[in-house]
PDB file of C-alpha atoms and ligand atoms in Angstrom:
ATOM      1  CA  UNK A  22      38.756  43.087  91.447  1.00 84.00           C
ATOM      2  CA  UNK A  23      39.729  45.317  93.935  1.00 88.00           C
ATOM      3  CA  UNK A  24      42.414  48.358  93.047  1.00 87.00           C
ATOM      4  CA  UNK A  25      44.430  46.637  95.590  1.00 91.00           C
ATOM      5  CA  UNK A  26      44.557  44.816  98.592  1.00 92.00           C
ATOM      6  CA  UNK A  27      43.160  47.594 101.104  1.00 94.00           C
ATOM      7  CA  UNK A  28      40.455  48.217  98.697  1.00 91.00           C
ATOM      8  CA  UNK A  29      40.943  52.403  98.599  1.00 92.00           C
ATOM      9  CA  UNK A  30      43.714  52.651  95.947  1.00 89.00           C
ATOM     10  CA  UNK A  31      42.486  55.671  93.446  1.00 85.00           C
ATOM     11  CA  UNK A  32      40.124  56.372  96.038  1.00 87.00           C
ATOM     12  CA  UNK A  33      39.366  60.454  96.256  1.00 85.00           C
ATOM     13  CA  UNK A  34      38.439  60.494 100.188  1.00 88.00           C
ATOM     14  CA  UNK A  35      39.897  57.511 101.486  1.00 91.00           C
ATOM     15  CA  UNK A  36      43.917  57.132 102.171  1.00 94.00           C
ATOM     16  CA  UNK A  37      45.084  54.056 100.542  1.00 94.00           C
ATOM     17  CA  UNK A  38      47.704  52.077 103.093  1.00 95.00           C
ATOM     18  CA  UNK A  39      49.156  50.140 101.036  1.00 95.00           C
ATOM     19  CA  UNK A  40      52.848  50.450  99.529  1.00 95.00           C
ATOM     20  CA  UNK A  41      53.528  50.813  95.443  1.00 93.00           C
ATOM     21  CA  UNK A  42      55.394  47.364  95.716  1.00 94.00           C
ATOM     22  CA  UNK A  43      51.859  46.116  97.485  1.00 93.00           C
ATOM     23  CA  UNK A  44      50.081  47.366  94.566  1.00 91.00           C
ATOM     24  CA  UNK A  45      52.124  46.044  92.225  1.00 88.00           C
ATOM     25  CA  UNK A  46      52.174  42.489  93.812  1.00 91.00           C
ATOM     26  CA  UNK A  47      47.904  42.579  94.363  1.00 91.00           C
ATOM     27  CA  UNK A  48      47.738  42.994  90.605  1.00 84.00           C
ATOM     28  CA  UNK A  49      50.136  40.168  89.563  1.00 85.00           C
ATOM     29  CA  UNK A  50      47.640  37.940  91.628  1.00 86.00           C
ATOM     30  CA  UNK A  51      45.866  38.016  88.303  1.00 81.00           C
ATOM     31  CA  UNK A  52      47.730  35.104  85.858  1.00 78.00           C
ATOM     32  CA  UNK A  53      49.050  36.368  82.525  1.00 74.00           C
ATOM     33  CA  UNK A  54      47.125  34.223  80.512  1.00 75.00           C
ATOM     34  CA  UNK A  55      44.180  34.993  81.870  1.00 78.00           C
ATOM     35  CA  UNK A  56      44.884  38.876  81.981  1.00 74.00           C
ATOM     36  CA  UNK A  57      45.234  38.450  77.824  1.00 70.00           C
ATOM     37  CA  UNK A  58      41.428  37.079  77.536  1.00 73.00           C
ATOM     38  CA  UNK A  59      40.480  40.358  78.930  1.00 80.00           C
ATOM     39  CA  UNK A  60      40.332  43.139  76.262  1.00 83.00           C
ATOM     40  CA  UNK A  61      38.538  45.725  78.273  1.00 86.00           C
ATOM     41  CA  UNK A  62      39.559  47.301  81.658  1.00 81.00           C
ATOM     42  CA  UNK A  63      37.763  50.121  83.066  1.00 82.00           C
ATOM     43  CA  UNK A  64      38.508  51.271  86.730  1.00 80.00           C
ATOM     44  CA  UNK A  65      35.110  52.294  88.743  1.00 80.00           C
ATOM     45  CA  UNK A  66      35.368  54.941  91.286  1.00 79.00           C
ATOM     46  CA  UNK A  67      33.211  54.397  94.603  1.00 80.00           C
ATOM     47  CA  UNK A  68      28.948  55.043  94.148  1.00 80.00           C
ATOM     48  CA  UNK A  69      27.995  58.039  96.531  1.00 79.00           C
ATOM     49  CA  UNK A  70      24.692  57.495  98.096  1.00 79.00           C
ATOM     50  CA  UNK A  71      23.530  60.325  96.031  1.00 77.00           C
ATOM     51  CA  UNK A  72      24.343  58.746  92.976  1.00 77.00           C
ATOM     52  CA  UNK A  73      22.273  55.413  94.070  1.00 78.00           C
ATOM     53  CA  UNK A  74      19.235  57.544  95.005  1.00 76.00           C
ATOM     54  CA  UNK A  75      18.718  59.926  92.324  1.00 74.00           C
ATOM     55  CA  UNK A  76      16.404  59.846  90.044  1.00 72.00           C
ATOM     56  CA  UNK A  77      17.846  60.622  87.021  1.00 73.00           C
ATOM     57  CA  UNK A  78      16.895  58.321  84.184  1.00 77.00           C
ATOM     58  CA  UNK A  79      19.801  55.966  82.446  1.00 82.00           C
ATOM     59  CA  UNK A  80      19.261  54.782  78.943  1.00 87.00           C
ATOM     60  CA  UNK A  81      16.805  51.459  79.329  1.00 91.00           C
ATOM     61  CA  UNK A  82      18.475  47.950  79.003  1.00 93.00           C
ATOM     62  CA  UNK A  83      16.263  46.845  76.387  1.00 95.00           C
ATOM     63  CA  UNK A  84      17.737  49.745  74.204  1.00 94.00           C
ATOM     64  CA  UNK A  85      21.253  49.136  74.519  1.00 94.00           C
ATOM     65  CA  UNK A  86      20.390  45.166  74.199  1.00 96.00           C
ATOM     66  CA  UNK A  87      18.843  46.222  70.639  1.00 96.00           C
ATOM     67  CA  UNK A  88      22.053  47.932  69.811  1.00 95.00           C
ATOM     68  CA  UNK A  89      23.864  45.277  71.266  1.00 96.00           C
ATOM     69  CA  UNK A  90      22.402  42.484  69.461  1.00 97.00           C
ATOM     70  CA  UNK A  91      22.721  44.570  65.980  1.00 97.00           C
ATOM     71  CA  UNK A  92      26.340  44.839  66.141  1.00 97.00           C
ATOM     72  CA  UNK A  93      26.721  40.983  66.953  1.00 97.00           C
ATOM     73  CA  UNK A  94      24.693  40.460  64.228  1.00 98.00           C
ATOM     74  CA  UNK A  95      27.421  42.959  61.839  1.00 97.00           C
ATOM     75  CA  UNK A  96      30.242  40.906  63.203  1.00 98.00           C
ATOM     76  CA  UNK A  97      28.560  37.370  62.426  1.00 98.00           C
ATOM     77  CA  UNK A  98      28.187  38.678  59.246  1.00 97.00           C
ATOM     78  CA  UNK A  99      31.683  39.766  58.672  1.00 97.00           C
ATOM     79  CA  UNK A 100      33.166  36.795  60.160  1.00 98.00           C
ATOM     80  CA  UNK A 101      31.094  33.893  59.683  1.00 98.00           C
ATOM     81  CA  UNK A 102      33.258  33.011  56.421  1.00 98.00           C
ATOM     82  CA  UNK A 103      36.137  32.819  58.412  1.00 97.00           C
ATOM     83  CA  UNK A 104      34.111  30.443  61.170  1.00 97.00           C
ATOM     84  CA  UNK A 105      34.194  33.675  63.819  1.00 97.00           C
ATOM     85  CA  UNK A 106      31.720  34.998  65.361  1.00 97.00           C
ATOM     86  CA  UNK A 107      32.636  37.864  66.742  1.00 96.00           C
ATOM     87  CA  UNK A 108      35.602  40.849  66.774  1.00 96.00           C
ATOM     88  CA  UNK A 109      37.538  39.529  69.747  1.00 92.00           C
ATOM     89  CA  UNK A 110      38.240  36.455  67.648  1.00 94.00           C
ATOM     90  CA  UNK A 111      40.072  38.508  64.740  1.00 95.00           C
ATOM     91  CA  UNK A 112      43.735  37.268  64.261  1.00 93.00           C
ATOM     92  CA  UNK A 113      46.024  40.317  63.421  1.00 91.00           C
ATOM     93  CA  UNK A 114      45.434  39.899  59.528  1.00 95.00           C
ATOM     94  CA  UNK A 115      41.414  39.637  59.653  1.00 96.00           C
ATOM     95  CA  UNK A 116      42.151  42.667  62.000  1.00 95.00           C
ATOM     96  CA  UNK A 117      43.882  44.584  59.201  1.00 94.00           C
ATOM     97  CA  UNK A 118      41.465  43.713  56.530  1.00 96.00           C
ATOM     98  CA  UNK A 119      37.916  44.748  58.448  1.00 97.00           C
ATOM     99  CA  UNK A 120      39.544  47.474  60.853  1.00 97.00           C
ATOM    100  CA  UNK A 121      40.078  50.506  58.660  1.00 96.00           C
ATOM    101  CA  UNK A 122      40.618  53.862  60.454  1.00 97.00           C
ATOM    102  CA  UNK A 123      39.718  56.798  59.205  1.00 97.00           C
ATOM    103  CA  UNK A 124      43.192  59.024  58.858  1.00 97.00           C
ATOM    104  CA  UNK A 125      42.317  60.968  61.816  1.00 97.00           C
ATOM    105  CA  UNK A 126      41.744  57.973  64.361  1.00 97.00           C
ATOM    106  CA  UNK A 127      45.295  56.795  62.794  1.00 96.00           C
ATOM    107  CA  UNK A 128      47.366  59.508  63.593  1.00 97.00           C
ATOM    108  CA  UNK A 129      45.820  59.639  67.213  1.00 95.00           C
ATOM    109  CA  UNK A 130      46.339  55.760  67.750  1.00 94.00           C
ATOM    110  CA  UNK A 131      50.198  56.775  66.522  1.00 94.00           C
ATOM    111  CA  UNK A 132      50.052  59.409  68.942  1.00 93.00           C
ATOM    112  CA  UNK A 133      48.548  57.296  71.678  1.00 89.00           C
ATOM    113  CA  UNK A 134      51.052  54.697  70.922  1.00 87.00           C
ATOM    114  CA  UNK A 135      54.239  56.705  70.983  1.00 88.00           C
ATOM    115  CA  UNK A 136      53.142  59.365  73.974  1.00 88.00           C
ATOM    116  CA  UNK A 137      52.131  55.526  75.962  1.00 84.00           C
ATOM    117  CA  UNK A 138      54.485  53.546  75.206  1.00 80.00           C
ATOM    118  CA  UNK A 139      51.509  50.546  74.313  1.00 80.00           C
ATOM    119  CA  UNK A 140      52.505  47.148  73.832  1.00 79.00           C
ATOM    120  CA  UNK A 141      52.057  45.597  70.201  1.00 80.00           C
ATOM    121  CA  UNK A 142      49.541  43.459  71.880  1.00 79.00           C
ATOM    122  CA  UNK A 143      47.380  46.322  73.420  1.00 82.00           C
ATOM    123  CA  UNK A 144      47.970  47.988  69.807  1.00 87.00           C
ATOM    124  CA  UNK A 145      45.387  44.972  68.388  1.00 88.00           C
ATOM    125  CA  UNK A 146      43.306  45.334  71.275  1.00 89.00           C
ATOM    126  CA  UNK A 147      42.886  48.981  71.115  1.00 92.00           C
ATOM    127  CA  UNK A 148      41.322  48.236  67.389  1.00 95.00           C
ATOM    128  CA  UNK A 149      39.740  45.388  68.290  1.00 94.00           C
ATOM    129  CA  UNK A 150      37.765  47.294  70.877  1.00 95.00           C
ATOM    130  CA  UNK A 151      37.346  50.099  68.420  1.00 97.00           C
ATOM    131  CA  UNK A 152      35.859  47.867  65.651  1.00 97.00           C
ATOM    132  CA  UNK A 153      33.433  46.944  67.804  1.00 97.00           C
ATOM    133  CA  UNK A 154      32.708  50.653  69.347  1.00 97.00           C
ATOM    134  CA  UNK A 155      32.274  51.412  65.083  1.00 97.00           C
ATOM    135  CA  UNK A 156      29.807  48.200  65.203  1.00 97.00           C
ATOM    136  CA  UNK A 157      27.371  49.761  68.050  1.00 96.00           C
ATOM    137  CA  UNK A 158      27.286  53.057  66.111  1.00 95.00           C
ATOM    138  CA  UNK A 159      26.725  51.122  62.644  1.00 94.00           C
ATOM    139  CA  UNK A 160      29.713  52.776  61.210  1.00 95.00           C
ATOM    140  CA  UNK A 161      32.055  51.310  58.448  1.00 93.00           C
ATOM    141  CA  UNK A 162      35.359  52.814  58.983  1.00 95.00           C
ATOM    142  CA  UNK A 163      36.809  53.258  62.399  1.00 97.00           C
ATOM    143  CA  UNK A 164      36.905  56.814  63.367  1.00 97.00           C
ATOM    144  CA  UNK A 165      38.450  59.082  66.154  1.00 97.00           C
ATOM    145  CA  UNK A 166      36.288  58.848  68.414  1.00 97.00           C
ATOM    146  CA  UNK A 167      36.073  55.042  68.294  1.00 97.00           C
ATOM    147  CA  UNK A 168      40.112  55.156  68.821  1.00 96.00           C
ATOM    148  CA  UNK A 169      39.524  57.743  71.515  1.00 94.00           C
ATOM    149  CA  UNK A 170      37.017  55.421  73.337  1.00 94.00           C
ATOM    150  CA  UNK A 171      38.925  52.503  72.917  1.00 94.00           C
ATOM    151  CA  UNK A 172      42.063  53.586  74.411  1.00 90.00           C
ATOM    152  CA  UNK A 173      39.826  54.519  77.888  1.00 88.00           C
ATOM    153  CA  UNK A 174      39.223  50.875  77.769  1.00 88.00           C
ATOM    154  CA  UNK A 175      42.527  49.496  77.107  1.00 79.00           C
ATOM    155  CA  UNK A 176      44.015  46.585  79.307  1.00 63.00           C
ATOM    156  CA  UNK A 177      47.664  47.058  79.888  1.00 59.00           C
ATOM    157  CA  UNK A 178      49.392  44.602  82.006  1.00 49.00           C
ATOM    158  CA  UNK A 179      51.578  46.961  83.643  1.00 43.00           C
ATOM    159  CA  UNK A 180      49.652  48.979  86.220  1.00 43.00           C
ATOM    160  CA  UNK A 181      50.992  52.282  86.350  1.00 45.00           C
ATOM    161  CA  UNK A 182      51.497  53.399  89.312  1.00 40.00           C
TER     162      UNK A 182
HETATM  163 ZN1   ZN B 310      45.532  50.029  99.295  1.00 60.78          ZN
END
């Protein structure tokens, strides 16, 4: 979706006209319910030209496919007993049995959680999406790093603004 209803909210070079209650009101456009399917929420900043044309060489699909379809195949494994298929599907107690953090990614998801005020709910979704960061690197315990990338890609309800 848009970052609101002009289109240039966040935008570097181009004035956004809209008001914070405008904002606020584009993103409640999205239901609830529907917001809570969605664990991952990553904002993307304009392409330059520049950045279309270059040359420079991004990892190939059928790479990250490979590592893709490894991971799924850790989580089928891990869940399959419990008729899941895959991490988003973890209840809070599967998630505290198969999401161990290392000490150092707990004390920065306490951090995280006090210094941003998260949500319970974006708590589980922060590990959730960190499990599965662990399960593209083939890692058993969830480290820093997978915390640190994981709260980048948290979905909080409340926009701040
Ligand atoms: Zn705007």
């Amino acid at each position: 979706m848009n970052p609101c209803r002009c289109g240039w909210y966040g935008d570097k070079e181009h004035p956004c006209e809209c008001t914070p209650s405008e904002i606020k009101k584009y993103h409640q456009r999205i239901s609830g319910p529907l917001l809570d399917r969605i664990d991952i929420n990553v904002r993307i900043s304009r392409v330059k030209y520049e950045e279309l044309s270059s040359k420079s060489k991004a990892e190939p699909s059928a790479v990250i496919r490979k590592r893709v379809v490894a991971a799924r195949a850790i989580q089928l494994k891990r869940l399959s007993p419990y008729h899941l298929f895959c991490n988003a599907q973890m209840n809070h107690a599967l998630l505290q049995r198969f999401c161990i953090l290392e000490p150092k990614a707990q004390s920065l998801l306490e951090q995280a959680f006090r210094n941003m005020h998260l949500s319970a709910r974006s708590y589980d979704r922060i590990i959730k999406v960190a499990r599965t960061i662990a399960d593209l690197a083939g890692t058993e315990n969830i480290e820093a790093l997978h915390i640190a990338e994981a709260i980048q890609l948290r979905n909080d309800k409340d926009y701040e603004i």
